[in-house]
Coordinates of C-alpha atoms in Angstrom, one line a residue:
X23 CA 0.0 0.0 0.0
X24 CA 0.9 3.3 -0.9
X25 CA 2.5 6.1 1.5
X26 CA 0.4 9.5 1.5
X27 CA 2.5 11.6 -0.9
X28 CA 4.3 14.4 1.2
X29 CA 5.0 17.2 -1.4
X30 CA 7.9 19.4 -1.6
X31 CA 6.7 22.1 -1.0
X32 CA 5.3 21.3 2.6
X33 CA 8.7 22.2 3.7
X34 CA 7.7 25.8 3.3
X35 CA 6.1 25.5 6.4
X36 CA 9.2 25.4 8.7
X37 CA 10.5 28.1 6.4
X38 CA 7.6 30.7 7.0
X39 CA 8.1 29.9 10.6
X40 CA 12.1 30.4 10.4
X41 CA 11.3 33.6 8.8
X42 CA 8.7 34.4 11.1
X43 CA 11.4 34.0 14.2
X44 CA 13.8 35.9 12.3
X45 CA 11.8 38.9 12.7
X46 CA 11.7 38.3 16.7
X47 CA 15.3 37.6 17.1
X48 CA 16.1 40.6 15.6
X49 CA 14.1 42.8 17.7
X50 CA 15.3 40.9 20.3
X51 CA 18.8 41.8 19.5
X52 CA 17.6 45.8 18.9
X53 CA 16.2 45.3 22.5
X54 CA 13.1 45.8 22.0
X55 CA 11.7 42.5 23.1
X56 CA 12.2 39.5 25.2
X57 CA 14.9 36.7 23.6
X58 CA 12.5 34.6 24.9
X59 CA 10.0 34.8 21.3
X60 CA 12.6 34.2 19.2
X61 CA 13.4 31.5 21.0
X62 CA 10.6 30.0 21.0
X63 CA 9.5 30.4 17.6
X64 CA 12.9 28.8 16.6
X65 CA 12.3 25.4 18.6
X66 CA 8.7 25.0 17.1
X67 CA 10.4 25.0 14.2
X68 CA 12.8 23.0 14.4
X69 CA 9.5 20.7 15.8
X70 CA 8.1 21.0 12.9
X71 CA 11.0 20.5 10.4
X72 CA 12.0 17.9 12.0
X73 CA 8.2 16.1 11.5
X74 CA 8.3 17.2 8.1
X75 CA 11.5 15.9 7.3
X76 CA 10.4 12.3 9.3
X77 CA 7.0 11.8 7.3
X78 CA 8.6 12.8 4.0
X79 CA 11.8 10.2 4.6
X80 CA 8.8 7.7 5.3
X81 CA 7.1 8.7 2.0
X82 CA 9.9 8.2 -0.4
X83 CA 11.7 4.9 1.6
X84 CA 8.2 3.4 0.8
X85 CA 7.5 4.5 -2.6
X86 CA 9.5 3.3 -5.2
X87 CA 11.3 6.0 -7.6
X88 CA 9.7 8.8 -5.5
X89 CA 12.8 10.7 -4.4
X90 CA 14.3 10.4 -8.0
X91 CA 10.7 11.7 -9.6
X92 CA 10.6 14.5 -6.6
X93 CA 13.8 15.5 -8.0
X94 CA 13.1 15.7 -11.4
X95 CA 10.0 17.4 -11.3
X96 CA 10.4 20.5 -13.1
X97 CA 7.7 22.1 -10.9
X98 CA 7.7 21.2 -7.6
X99 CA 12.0 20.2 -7.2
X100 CA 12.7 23.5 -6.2
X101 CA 11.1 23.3 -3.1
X102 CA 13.5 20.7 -1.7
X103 CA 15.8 23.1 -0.8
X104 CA 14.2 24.7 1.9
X105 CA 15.1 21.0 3.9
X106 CA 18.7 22.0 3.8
X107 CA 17.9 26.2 4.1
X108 CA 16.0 26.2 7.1
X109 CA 18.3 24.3 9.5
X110 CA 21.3 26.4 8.5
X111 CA 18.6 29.3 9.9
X112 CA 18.0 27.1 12.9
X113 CA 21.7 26.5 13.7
X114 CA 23.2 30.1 13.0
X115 CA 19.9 32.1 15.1
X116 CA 18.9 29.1 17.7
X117 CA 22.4 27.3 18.5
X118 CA 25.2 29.2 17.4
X119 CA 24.3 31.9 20.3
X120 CA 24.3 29.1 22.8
X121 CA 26.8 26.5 21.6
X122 CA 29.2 28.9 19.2
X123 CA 31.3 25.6 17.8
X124 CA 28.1 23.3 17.4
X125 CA 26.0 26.3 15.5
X126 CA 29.3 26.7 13.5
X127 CA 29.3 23.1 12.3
X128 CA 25.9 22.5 11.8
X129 CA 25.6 25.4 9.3
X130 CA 28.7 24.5 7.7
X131 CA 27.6 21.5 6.6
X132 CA 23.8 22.4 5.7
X133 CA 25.8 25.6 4.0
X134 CA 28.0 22.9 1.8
X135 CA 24.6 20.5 1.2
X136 CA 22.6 24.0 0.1
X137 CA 26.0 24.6 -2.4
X138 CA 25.7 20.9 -3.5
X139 CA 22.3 21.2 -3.9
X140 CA 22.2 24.9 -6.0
X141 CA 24.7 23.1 -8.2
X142 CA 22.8 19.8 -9.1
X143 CA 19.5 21.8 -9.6
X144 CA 21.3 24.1 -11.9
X145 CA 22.6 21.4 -13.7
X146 CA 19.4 19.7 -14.2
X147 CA 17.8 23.1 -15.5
X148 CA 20.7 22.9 -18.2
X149 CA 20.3 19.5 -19.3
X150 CA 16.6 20.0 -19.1
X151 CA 14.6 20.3 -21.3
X152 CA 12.8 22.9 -19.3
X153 CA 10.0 24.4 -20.2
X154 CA 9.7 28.0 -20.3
X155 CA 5.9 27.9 -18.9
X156 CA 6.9 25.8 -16.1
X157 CA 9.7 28.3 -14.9
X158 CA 8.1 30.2 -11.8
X159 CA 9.6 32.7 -8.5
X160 CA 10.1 29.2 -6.8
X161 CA 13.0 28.7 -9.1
X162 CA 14.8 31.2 -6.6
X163 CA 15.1 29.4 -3.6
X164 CA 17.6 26.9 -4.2
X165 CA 20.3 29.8 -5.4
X166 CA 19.7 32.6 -5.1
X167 CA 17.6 32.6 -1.1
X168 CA 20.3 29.6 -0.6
X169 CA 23.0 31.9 -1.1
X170 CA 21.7 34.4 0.4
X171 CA 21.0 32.5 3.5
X172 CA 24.3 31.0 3.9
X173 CA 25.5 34.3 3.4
X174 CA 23.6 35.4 6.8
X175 CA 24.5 32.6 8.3
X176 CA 27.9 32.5 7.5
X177 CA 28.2 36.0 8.8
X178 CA 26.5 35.4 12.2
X179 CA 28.9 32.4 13.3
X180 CA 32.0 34.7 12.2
X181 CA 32.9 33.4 8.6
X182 CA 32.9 36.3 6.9
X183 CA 35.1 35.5 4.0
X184 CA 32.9 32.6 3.0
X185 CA 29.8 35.0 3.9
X186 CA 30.9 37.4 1.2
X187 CA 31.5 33.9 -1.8
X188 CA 27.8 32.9 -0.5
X189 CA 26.6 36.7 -1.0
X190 CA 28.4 36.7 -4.3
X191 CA 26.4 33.4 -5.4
X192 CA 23.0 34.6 -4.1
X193 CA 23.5 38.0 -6.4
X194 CA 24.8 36.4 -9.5
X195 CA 22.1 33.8 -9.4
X196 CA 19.2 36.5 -8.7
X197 CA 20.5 38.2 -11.7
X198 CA 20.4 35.7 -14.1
X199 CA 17.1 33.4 -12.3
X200 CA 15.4 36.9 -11.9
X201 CA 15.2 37.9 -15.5
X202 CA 14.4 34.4 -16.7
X203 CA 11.5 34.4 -14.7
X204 CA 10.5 38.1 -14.8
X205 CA 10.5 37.2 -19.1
X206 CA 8.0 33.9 -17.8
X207 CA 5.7 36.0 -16.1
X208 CA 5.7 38.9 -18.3
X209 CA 5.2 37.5 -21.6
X210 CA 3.8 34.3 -21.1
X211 CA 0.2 32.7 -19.6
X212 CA -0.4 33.3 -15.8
X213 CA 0.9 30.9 -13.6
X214 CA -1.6 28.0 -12.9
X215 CA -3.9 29.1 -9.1
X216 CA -1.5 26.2 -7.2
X217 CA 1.5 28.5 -8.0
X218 CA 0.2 32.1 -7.5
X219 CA 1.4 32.1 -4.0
X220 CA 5.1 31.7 -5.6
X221 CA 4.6 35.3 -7.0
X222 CA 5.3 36.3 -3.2
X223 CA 8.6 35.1 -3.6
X224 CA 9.6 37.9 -6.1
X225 CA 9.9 39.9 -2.7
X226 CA 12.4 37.9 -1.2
X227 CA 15.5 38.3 -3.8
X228 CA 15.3 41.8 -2.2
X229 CA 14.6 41.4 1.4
X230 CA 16.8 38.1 2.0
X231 CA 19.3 39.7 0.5
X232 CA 19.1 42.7 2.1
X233 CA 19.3 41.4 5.7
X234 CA 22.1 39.5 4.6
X235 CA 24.6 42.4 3.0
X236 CA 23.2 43.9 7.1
X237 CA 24.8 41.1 8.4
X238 CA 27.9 41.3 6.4
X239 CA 28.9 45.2 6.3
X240 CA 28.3 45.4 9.8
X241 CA 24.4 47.0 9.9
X242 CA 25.2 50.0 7.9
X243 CA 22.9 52.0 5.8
X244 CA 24.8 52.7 2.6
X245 CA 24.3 52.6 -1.5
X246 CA 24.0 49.1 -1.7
X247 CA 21.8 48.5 1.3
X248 CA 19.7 51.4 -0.6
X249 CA 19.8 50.0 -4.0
X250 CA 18.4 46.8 -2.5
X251 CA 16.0 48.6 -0.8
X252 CA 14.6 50.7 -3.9
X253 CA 14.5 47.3 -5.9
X254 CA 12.5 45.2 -2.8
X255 CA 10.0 48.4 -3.1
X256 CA 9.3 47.6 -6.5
X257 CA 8.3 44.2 -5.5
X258 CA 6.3 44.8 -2.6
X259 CA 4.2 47.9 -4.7
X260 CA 3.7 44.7 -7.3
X261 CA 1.8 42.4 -4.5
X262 CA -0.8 45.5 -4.3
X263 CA -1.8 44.5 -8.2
X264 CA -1.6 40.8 -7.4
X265 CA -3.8 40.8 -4.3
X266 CA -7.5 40.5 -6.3
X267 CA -5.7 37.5 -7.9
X268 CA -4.0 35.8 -4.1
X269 CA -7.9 36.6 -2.7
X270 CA -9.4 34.2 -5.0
X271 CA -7.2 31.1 -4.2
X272 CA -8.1 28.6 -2.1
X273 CA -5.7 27.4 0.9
X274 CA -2.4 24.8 0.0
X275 CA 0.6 24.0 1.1
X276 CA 2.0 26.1 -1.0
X277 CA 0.0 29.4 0.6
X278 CA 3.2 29.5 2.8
X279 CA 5.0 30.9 0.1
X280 CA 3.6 34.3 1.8
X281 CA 5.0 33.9 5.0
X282 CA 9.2 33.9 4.3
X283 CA 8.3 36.3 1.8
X284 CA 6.8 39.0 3.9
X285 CA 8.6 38.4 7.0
X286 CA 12.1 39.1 4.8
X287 CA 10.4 42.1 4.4
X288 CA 9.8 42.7 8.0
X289 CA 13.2 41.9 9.3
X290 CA 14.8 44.1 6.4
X291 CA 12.3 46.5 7.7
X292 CA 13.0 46.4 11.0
X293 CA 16.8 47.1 10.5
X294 CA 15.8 50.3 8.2
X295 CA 13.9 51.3 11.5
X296 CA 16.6 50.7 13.6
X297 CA 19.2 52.5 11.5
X298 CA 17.3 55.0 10.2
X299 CA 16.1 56.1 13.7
X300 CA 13.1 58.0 13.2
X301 CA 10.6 59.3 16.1
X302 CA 8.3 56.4 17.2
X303 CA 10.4 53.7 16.3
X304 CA 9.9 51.0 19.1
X305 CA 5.8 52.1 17.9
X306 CA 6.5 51.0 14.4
X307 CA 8.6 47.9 15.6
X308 CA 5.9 46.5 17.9
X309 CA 3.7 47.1 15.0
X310 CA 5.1 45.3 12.1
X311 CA 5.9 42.2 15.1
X312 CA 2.2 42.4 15.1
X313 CA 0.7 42.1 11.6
X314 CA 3.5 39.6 10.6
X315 CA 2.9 37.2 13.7
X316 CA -1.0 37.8 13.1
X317 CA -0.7 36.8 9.3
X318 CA 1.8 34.4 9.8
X319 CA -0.6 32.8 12.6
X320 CA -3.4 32.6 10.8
X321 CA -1.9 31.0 7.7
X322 CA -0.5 28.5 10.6
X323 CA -3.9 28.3 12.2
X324 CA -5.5 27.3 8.6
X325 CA -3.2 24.5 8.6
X326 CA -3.6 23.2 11.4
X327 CA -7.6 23.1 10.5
X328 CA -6.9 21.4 7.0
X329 CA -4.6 18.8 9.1
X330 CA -7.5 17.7 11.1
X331 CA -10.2 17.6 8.4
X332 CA -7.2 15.6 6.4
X333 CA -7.4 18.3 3.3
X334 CA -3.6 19.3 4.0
X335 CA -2.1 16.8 1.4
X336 CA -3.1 15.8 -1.9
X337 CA -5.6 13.1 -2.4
X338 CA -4.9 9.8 -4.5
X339 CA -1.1 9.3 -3.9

């Protein structure tokens, strides 16, 4: 008998709820809240990674040739790096603070697998085919948000050298990706309602790499971290035309594409708001913790209701 099929892209659940703690641990370390949040967050996700990757190791060790067609999947295979991003988050913000060597090693390692991985996936796109129509902002996150991550994370545990090679990877691969993909979406039929929430993603590029060139040049507000800014701006203006389109779809797995998205966006916020200084900043800081926890929650709450009604996962696998 057949194991329920556990897509891909169910990992975007730990990763909205990384993203999510990100934006606590960094008020946290503005002093605006309690370490205690942060924390928190950062252990249920590493709960529910960890049960992610469990029932998705029991899925493919019991289905023959499902690992190798997860892979190949010109759709969905991006999604399977978020396994290897998110506990590089988890080790650089959750353990690295308390256990400097062991946070060190960990994201080492899930930094080299999110390298290996960025390179086999870009591989596969060469020797293809792909499909132009089958390209989508989900194409990102093996590269580019991988590089960009490891460039944060890199930074944080004191390796700034190879911070600055992972930053360098993240940009070239936006570059390239982002135009590819901006061509897709411009010129060619609107992604299918199951991928619309990947248009969040578009934000990201911007955001992710924002917080990480923070981390690297040592929270300054300069030309770059400006450029970044204007570009993430664009994106986020963008999502105001796209919302009529998000407000029809129904709720997926893959509706967690919103939460990383928007809390990059909050934690790159929240260091303009530190930086920049102005009046009533703590106001503004306790005000984007709210919205993104509250939005963030309830797309958490809505899964936890399609879990128990069993709607979570697709039928007939």
């Amino acid at each position: 008998m057949a194991t329920q099929r556990i897509p891909l892209n169910l990992f975007g659940t730990s990763f909205g709820l990384v993203g999510l703690a990100g934006c606590w641990v960094t008020a946290g370390a503005q002093g605006h809240v309690t370490d205690a949040v942060g924390n928190a967050l950062l252990a249920l996700t590493a709960v529910v990674w960890l049960a992610t990757v469990g029932f998705y190791l029991r899925y493919v060790l019991t289905t023959r040739g499902a690992f190798v067609a997860d892979l190949l999947d010109d759709v969905g295979s991006p999604f399977a790096a978020l396994a290897l991003i998110t506990p590089m988050l988890l080790a650089s913000e959750g353990i690295a603070p308390h256990a400097p060597t062991a946070g060190k090693v960990l994201v080492d390692v899930f930094l080299v697998l999110t390298v290996l991985a960025g390179g086999w996936f870009t591989g596969q796109w060469i020797y293809g085919p792909l499909a132009l129509d089958r390209l989508h902002p989900g194409y990102f996150l093996p590269t580019v948000a991988g590089g960009f991550v490891a460039a944060t994370s890199a930074a944080q545990v004191g390796q700034e050298r190879l911070a600055q090679a992972m930053f360098g990877l993240g940009i070239a691969c936006w570059f390239i990706l982002g135009s590819m993909i901006m061509a897709r979406l411009f010129f060619r039929p609107p992604l299918p309602p199951p991928l619309m929430p990947t248009l969040a993603i578009e934000m990201a590029p911007p955001a992710v790499g924002s917080v990480a060139y923070f981390a690297l040049d040592g929270n300054r507000l300069d030309i770059v971290a400006a450029g970044l800014a204007g570009y993430g701006l664009v994106m986020v203006g963008a999502q105001l035309r796209l919302l009529p389109g998000y407000l029809r779809l129904g709720f997926a797995p893959s509706t967690w594409s919103f939460a990383f998205s928007w809390a990059a966006v909050v934690t790159t916020t929240l260091h303009w708001n530190e930086l920049g200084r102005p009046d009533g900043r703590t106001v503004y800081t306790y005000l984007l913790l709210a919205a993104i926890t509250a939005f963030v929650g309830g797309i958490a709450a809505r899964t936890v209701l399609a879990v128990v009604r069993r709607q979570l996962l697709p039928k007939g696998s």
